[in-house]
């Protein structure tokens, strides 16, 4: 193989390495941003902080929740979900958060399973996120809760 071809291939490999490093750094940044968003969501619910919840959601975000018997699904626009917490009708418990299965696709779409629990209650959230205008927002949150 000629020196010029070897040199060219070396440059391509080097560039591919830089691209992979940049992508990995972006992925880590996305994961950190989403983890913070999940913690903001949990804090908004636990502290009944409507404005914090509103900021966490995409403008057209939706929350789905199973009824107590699991037979039906309740649908709430994110803004109404935030208002109900601010009015102290929901939330108000201090819970631990455990984030599982957080994954990002192409830096635009992400999902996670999140458990929020204490000695009295257990919630599982399946959350989808989108990146819009450079910021991650919750698109949907589906929740199932039960006494612990």
mmCIF file with all atom_site columns, N, CA, C and O in Angstrom, residues 22-51:
data_model
loop_
_atom_site.group_PDB
_atom_site.id
_atom_site.type_symbol
_atom_site.label_atom_id
_atom_site.label_alt_id
_atom_site.label_comp_id
_atom_site.label_asym_id
_atom_site.label_entity_id
_atom_site.label_seq_id
_atom_site.pdbx_PDB_ins_code
_atom_site.Cartn_x
_atom_site.Cartn_y
_atom_site.Cartn_z
_atom_site.occupancy
_atom_site.B_iso_or_equiv
_atom_site.pdbx_formal_charge
_atom_site.auth_seq_id
_atom_site.auth_comp_id
_atom_site.auth_asym_id
_atom_site.auth_atom_id
_atom_site.pdbx_PDB_model_num
ATOM 1   N N  . UNK A 1 22 ? -16.665 12.633 20.430 1.00 0.00 ? 22 UNK A N  1
ATOM 2   C CA . UNK A 1 22 ? -17.645 13.722 20.503 1.00 0.00 ? 22 UNK A CA 1
ATOM 3   C C  . UNK A 1 22 ? -19.038 13.159 20.740 1.00 0.00 ? 22 UNK A C  1
ATOM 4   O O  . UNK A 1 22 ? -19.806 13.687 21.526 1.00 0.00 ? 22 UNK A O  1
ATOM 5   N N  . UNK A 1 23 ? -19.358 12.067 20.062 1.00 0.00 ? 23 UNK A N  1
ATOM 6   C CA . UNK A 1 23 ? -20.668 11.451 20.234 1.00 0.00 ? 23 UNK A CA 1
ATOM 7   C C  . UNK A 1 23 ? -20.818 10.924 21.657 1.00 0.00 ? 23 UNK A C  1
ATOM 8   O O  . UNK A 1 23 ? -21.863 11.096 22.277 1.00 0.00 ? 23 UNK A O  1
ATOM 9   N N  . UNK A 1 24 ? -19.781 10.299 22.195 1.00 0.00 ? 24 UNK A N  1
ATOM 10  C CA . UNK A 1 24 ? -19.835 9.783  23.561 1.00 0.00 ? 24 UNK A CA 1
ATOM 11  C C  . UNK A 1 24 ? -20.009 10.929 24.558 1.00 0.00 ? 24 UNK A C  1
ATOM 12  O O  . UNK A 1 24 ? -20.779 10.818 25.506 1.00 0.00 ? 24 UNK A O  1
ATOM 13  N N  . UNK A 1 25 ? -19.303 12.038 24.345 1.00 0.00 ? 25 UNK A N  1
ATOM 14  C CA . UNK A 1 25 ? -19.440 13.196 25.240 1.00 0.00 ? 25 UNK A CA 1
ATOM 15  C C  . UNK A 1 25 ? -20.847 13.768 25.166 1.00 0.00 ? 25 UNK A C  1
ATOM 16  O O  . UNK A 1 25 ? -21.435 14.130 26.187 1.00 0.00 ? 25 UNK A O  1
ATOM 17  N N  . UNK A 1 26 ? -21.390 13.838 23.959 1.00 0.00 ? 26 UNK A N  1
ATOM 18  C CA . UNK A 1 26 ? -22.760 14.331 23.786 1.00 0.00 ? 26 UNK A CA 1
ATOM 19  C C  . UNK A 1 26 ? -23.740 13.394 24.475 1.00 0.00 ? 26 UNK A C  1
ATOM 20  O O  . UNK A 1 26 ? -24.663 13.841 25.159 1.00 0.00 ? 26 UNK A O  1
ATOM 21  N N  . UNK A 1 27 ? -23.544 12.084 24.308 1.00 0.00 ? 27 UNK A N  1
ATOM 22  C CA . UNK A 1 27 ? -24.416 11.092 24.942 1.00 0.00 ? 27 UNK A CA 1
ATOM 23  C C  . UNK A 1 27 ? -24.373 11.246 26.464 1.00 0.00 ? 27 UNK A C  1
ATOM 24  O O  . UNK A 1 27 ? -25.411 11.247 27.115 1.00 0.00 ? 27 UNK A O  1
ATOM 25  N N  . UNK A 1 28 ? -23.178 11.410 27.035 1.00 0.00 ? 28 UNK A N  1
ATOM 26  C CA . UNK A 1 28 ? -23.054 11.596 28.481 1.00 0.00 ? 28 UNK A CA 1
ATOM 27  C C  . UNK A 1 28 ? -23.749 12.874 28.925 1.00 0.00 ? 28 UNK A C  1
ATOM 28  O O  . UNK A 1 28 ? -24.409 12.899 29.963 1.00 0.00 ? 28 UNK A O  1
ATOM 29  N N  . UNK A 1 29 ? -23.607 13.937 28.150 1.00 0.00 ? 29 UNK A N  1
ATOM 30  C CA . UNK A 1 29 ? -24.261 15.197 28.469 1.00 0.00 ? 29 UNK A CA 1
ATOM 31  C C  . UNK A 1 29 ? -25.784 15.041 28.429 1.00 0.00 ? 29 UNK A C  1
ATOM 32  O O  . UNK A 1 29 ? -26.488 15.542 29.304 1.00 0.00 ? 29 UNK A O  1
ATOM 33  N N  . UNK A 1 30 ? -26.276 14.343 27.401 1.00 0.00 ? 30 UNK A N  1
ATOM 34  C CA . UNK A 1 30 ? -27.719 14.094 27.294 1.00 0.00 ? 30 UNK A CA 1
ATOM 35  C C  . UNK A 1 30 ? -28.217 13.288 28.491 1.00 0.00 ? 30 UNK A C  1
ATOM 36  O O  . UNK A 1 30 ? -29.249 13.616 29.088 1.00 0.00 ? 30 UNK A O  1
ATOM 37  N N  . UNK A 1 31 ? -27.496 12.233 28.841 1.00 0.00 ? 31 UNK A N  1
ATOM 38  C CA . UNK A 1 31 ? -27.897 11.394 29.974 1.00 0.00 ? 31 UNK A CA 1
ATOM 39  C C  . UNK A 1 31 ? -27.932 12.204 31.269 1.00 0.00 ? 31 UNK A C  1
ATOM 40  O O  . UNK A 1 31 ? -28.868 12.072 32.061 1.00 0.00 ? 31 UNK A O  1
ATOM 41  N N  . UNK A 1 32 ? -26.941 13.056 31.477 1.00 0.00 ? 32 UNK A N  1
ATOM 42  C CA . UNK A 1 32 ? -26.904 13.896 32.674 1.00 0.00 ? 32 UNK A CA 1
ATOM 43  C C  . UNK A 1 32 ? -28.068 14.887 32.692 1.00 0.00 ? 32 UNK A C  1
ATOM 44  O O  . UNK A 1 32 ? -28.706 15.097 33.727 1.00 0.00 ? 32 UNK A O  1
ATOM 45  N N  . UNK A 1 33 ? -28.369 15.482 31.540 1.00 0.00 ? 33 UNK A N  1
ATOM 46  C CA . UNK A 1 33 ? -29.482 16.441 31.453 1.00 0.00 ? 33 UNK A CA 1
ATOM 47  C C  . UNK A 1 33 ? -30.809 15.756 31.727 1.00 0.00 ? 33 UNK A C  1
ATOM 48  O O  . UNK A 1 33 ? -31.673 16.310 32.428 1.00 0.00 ? 33 UNK A O  1
ATOM 49  N N  . UNK A 1 34 ? -30.983 14.563 31.184 1.00 0.00 ? 34 UNK A N  1
ATOM 50  C CA . UNK A 1 34 ? -32.237 13.828 31.389 1.00 0.00 ? 34 UNK A CA 1
ATOM 51  C C  . UNK A 1 34 ? -32.364 13.381 32.844 1.00 0.00 ? 34 UNK A C  1
ATOM 52  O O  . UNK A 1 34 ? -33.448 13.479 33.438 1.00 0.00 ? 34 UNK A O  1
ATOM 53  N N  . UNK A 1 35 ? -31.266 12.915 33.437 1.00 0.00 ? 35 UNK A N  1
ATOM 54  C CA . UNK A 1 35 ? -31.306 12.515 34.849 1.00 0.00 ? 35 UNK A CA 1
ATOM 55  C C  . UNK A 1 35 ? -31.711 13.702 35.720 1.00 0.00 ? 35 UNK A C  1
ATOM 56  O O  . UNK A 1 35 ? -32.520 13.559 36.645 1.00 0.00 ? 35 UNK A O  1
ATOM 57  N N  . UNK A 1 36 ? -31.182 14.902 35.421 1.00 0.00 ? 36 UNK A N  1
ATOM 58  C CA . UNK A 1 36 ? -31.573 16.091 36.173 1.00 0.00 ? 36 UNK A CA 1
ATOM 59  C C  . UNK A 1 36 ? -33.058 16.393 35.976 1.00 0.00 ? 36 UNK A C  1
ATOM 60  O O  . UNK A 1 36 ? -33.757 16.750 36.921 1.00 0.00 ? 36 UNK A O  1
ATOM 61  N N  . UNK A 1 37 ? -33.536 16.234 34.757 1.00 0.00 ? 37 UNK A N  1
ATOM 62  C CA . UNK A 1 37 ? -34.953 16.458 34.465 1.00 0.00 ? 37 UNK A CA 1
ATOM 63  C C  . UNK A 1 37 ? -35.830 15.481 35.250 1.00 0.00 ? 37 UNK A C  1
ATOM 64  O O  . UNK A 1 37 ? -36.875 15.868 35.788 1.00 0.00 ? 37 UNK A O  1
ATOM 65  N N  . UNK A 1 38 ? -35.397 14.241 35.355 1.00 0.00 ? 38 UNK A N  1
ATOM 66  C CA . UNK A 1 38 ? -36.144 13.244 36.140 1.00 0.00 ? 38 UNK A CA 1
ATOM 67  C C  . UNK A 1 38 ? -36.175 13.660 37.607 1.00 0.00 ? 38 UNK A C  1
ATOM 68  O O  . UNK A 1 38 ? -37.225 13.579 38.260 1.00 0.00 ? 38 UNK A O  1
ATOM 69  N N  . UNK A 1 39 ? -35.051 14.121 38.122 1.00 0.00 ? 39 UNK A N  1
ATOM 70  C CA . UNK A 1 39 ? -35.025 14.575 39.518 1.00 0.00 ? 39 UNK A CA 1
ATOM 71  C C  . UNK A 1 39 ? -35.906 15.814 39.714 1.00 0.00 ? 39 UNK A C  1
ATOM 72  O O  . UNK A 1 39 ? -36.587 15.923 40.746 1.00 0.00 ? 39 UNK A O  1
ATOM 73  N N  . UNK A 1 40 ? -35.930 16.715 38.751 1.00 0.00 ? 40 UNK A N  1
ATOM 74  C CA . UNK A 1 40 ? -36.827 17.879 38.823 1.00 0.00 ? 40 UNK A CA 1
ATOM 75  C C  . UNK A 1 40 ? -38.290 17.426 38.826 1.00 0.00 ? 40 UNK A C  1
ATOM 76  O O  . UNK A 1 40 ? -39.106 17.958 39.582 1.00 0.00 ? 40 UNK A O  1
ATOM 77  N N  . UNK A 1 41 ? -38.608 16.466 37.974 1.00 0.00 ? 41 UNK A N  1
ATOM 78  C CA . UNK A 1 41 ? -39.967 15.914 37.923 1.00 0.00 ? 41 UNK A CA 1
ATOM 79  C C  . UNK A 1 41 ? -40.345 15.332 39.288 1.00 0.00 ? 41 UNK A C  1
ATOM 80  O O  . UNK A 1 41 ? -41.400 15.644 39.842 1.00 0.00 ? 41 UNK A O  1
ATOM 81  N N  . UNK A 1 42 ? -39.472 14.495 39.845 1.00 0.00 ? 42 UNK A N  1
ATOM 82  C CA . UNK A 1 42 ? -39.747 13.892 41.147 1.00 0.00 ? 42 UNK A CA 1
ATOM 83  C C  . UNK A 1 42 ? -39.895 14.935 42.238 1.00 0.00 ? 42 UNK A C  1
ATOM 84  O O  . UNK A 1 42 ? -40.803 14.857 43.074 1.00 0.00 ? 42 UNK A O  1
ATOM 85  N N  . UNK A 1 43 ? -39.019 15.947 42.225 1.00 0.00 ? 43 UNK A N  1
ATOM 86  C CA . UNK A 1 43 ? -39.097 17.021 43.221 1.00 0.00 ? 43 UNK A CA 1
ATOM 87  C C  . UNK A 1 43 ? -40.383 17.817 43.058 1.00 0.00 ? 43 UNK A C  1
ATOM 88  O O  . UNK A 1 43 ? -41.017 18.203 44.043 1.00 0.00 ? 43 UNK A O  1
ATOM 89  N N  . UNK A 1 44 ? -40.787 18.052 41.809 1.00 0.00 ? 44 UNK A N  1
ATOM 90  C CA . UNK A 1 44 ? -42.029 18.783 41.564 1.00 0.00 ? 44 UNK A CA 1
ATOM 91  C C  . UNK A 1 44 ? -43.240 18.055 42.127 1.00 0.00 ? 44 UNK A C  1
ATOM 92  O O  . UNK A 1 44 ? -44.129 18.667 42.728 1.00 0.00 ? 44 UNK A O  1
ATOM 93  N N  . UNK A 1 45 ? -43.269 16.733 41.952 1.00 0.00 ? 45 UNK A N  1
ATOM 94  C CA . UNK A 1 45 ? -44.368 15.931 42.497 1.00 0.00 ? 45 UNK A CA 1
ATOM 95  C C  . UNK A 1 45 ? -44.304 15.933 44.024 1.00 0.00 ? 45 UNK A C  1
ATOM 96  O O  . UNK A 1 45 ? -45.300 16.207 44.695 1.00 0.00 ? 45 UNK A O  1
ATOM 97  N N  . UNK A 1 46 ? -43.132 15.626 44.572 1.00 0.00 ? 46 UNK A N  1
ATOM 98  C CA . UNK A 1 46 ? -43.005 15.502 46.026 1.00 0.00 ? 46 UNK A CA 1
ATOM 99  C C  . UNK A 1 46 ? -43.239 16.814 46.751 1.00 0.00 ? 46 UNK A C  1
ATOM 100 O O  . UNK A 1 46 ? -43.846 16.835 47.817 1.00 0.00 ? 46 UNK A O  1
ATOM 101 N N  . UNK A 1 47 ? -42.761 17.917 46.181 1.00 0.00 ? 47 UNK A N  1
ATOM 102 C CA . UNK A 1 47 ? -42.915 19.234 46.825 1.00 0.00 ? 47 UNK A CA 1
ATOM 103 C C  . UNK A 1 47 ? -44.178 19.958 46.377 1.00 0.00 ? 47 UNK A C  1
ATOM 104 O O  . UNK A 1 47 ? -44.407 21.096 46.793 1.00 0.00 ? 47 UNK A O  1
ATOM 105 N N  . UNK A 1 48 ? -44.945 19.323 45.499 1.00 0.00 ? 48 UNK A N  1
ATOM 106 C CA . UNK A 1 48 ? -46.168 19.918 44.955 1.00 0.00 ? 48 UNK A CA 1
ATOM 107 C C  . UNK A 1 48 ? -45.859 21.277 44.317 1.00 0.00 ? 48 UNK A C  1
ATOM 108 O O  . UNK A 1 48 ? -46.572 22.254 44.502 1.00 0.00 ? 48 UNK A O  1
ATOM 109 N N  . UNK A 1 49 ? -44.805 21.281 43.513 1.00 0.00 ? 49 UNK A N  1
ATOM 110 C CA . UNK A 1 49 ? -44.294 22.493 42.869 1.00 0.00 ? 49 UNK A CA 1
ATOM 111 C C  . UNK A 1 49 ? -44.763 22.510 41.408 1.00 0.00 ? 49 UNK A C  1
ATOM 112 O O  . UNK A 1 49 ? -44.093 21.991 40.519 1.00 0.00 ? 49 UNK A O  1
ATOM 113 N N  . UNK A 1 50 ? -45.916 23.112 41.176 1.00 0.00 ? 50 UNK A N  1
ATOM 114 C CA . UNK A 1 50 ? -46.506 23.170 39.843 1.00 0.00 ? 50 UNK A CA 1
ATOM 115 C C  . UNK A 1 50 ? -45.607 23.798 38.791 1.00 0.00 ? 50 UNK A C  1
ATOM 116 O O  . UNK A 1 50 ? -45.436 23.233 37.709 1.00 0.00 ? 50 UNK A O  1
ATOM 117 N N  . UNK A 1 51 ? -45.011 24.974 39.064 1.00 0.00 ? 51 UNK A N  1
ATOM 118 C CA . UNK A 1 51 ? -44.132 25.587 38.060 1.00 0.00 ? 51 UNK A CA 1
ATOM 119 C C  . UNK A 1 51 ? -42.931 24.702 37.687 1.00 0.00 ? 51 UNK A C  1
ATOM 120 O O  . UNK A 1 51 ? -42.547 24.650 36.519 1.00 0.00 ? 51 UNK A O  1
#
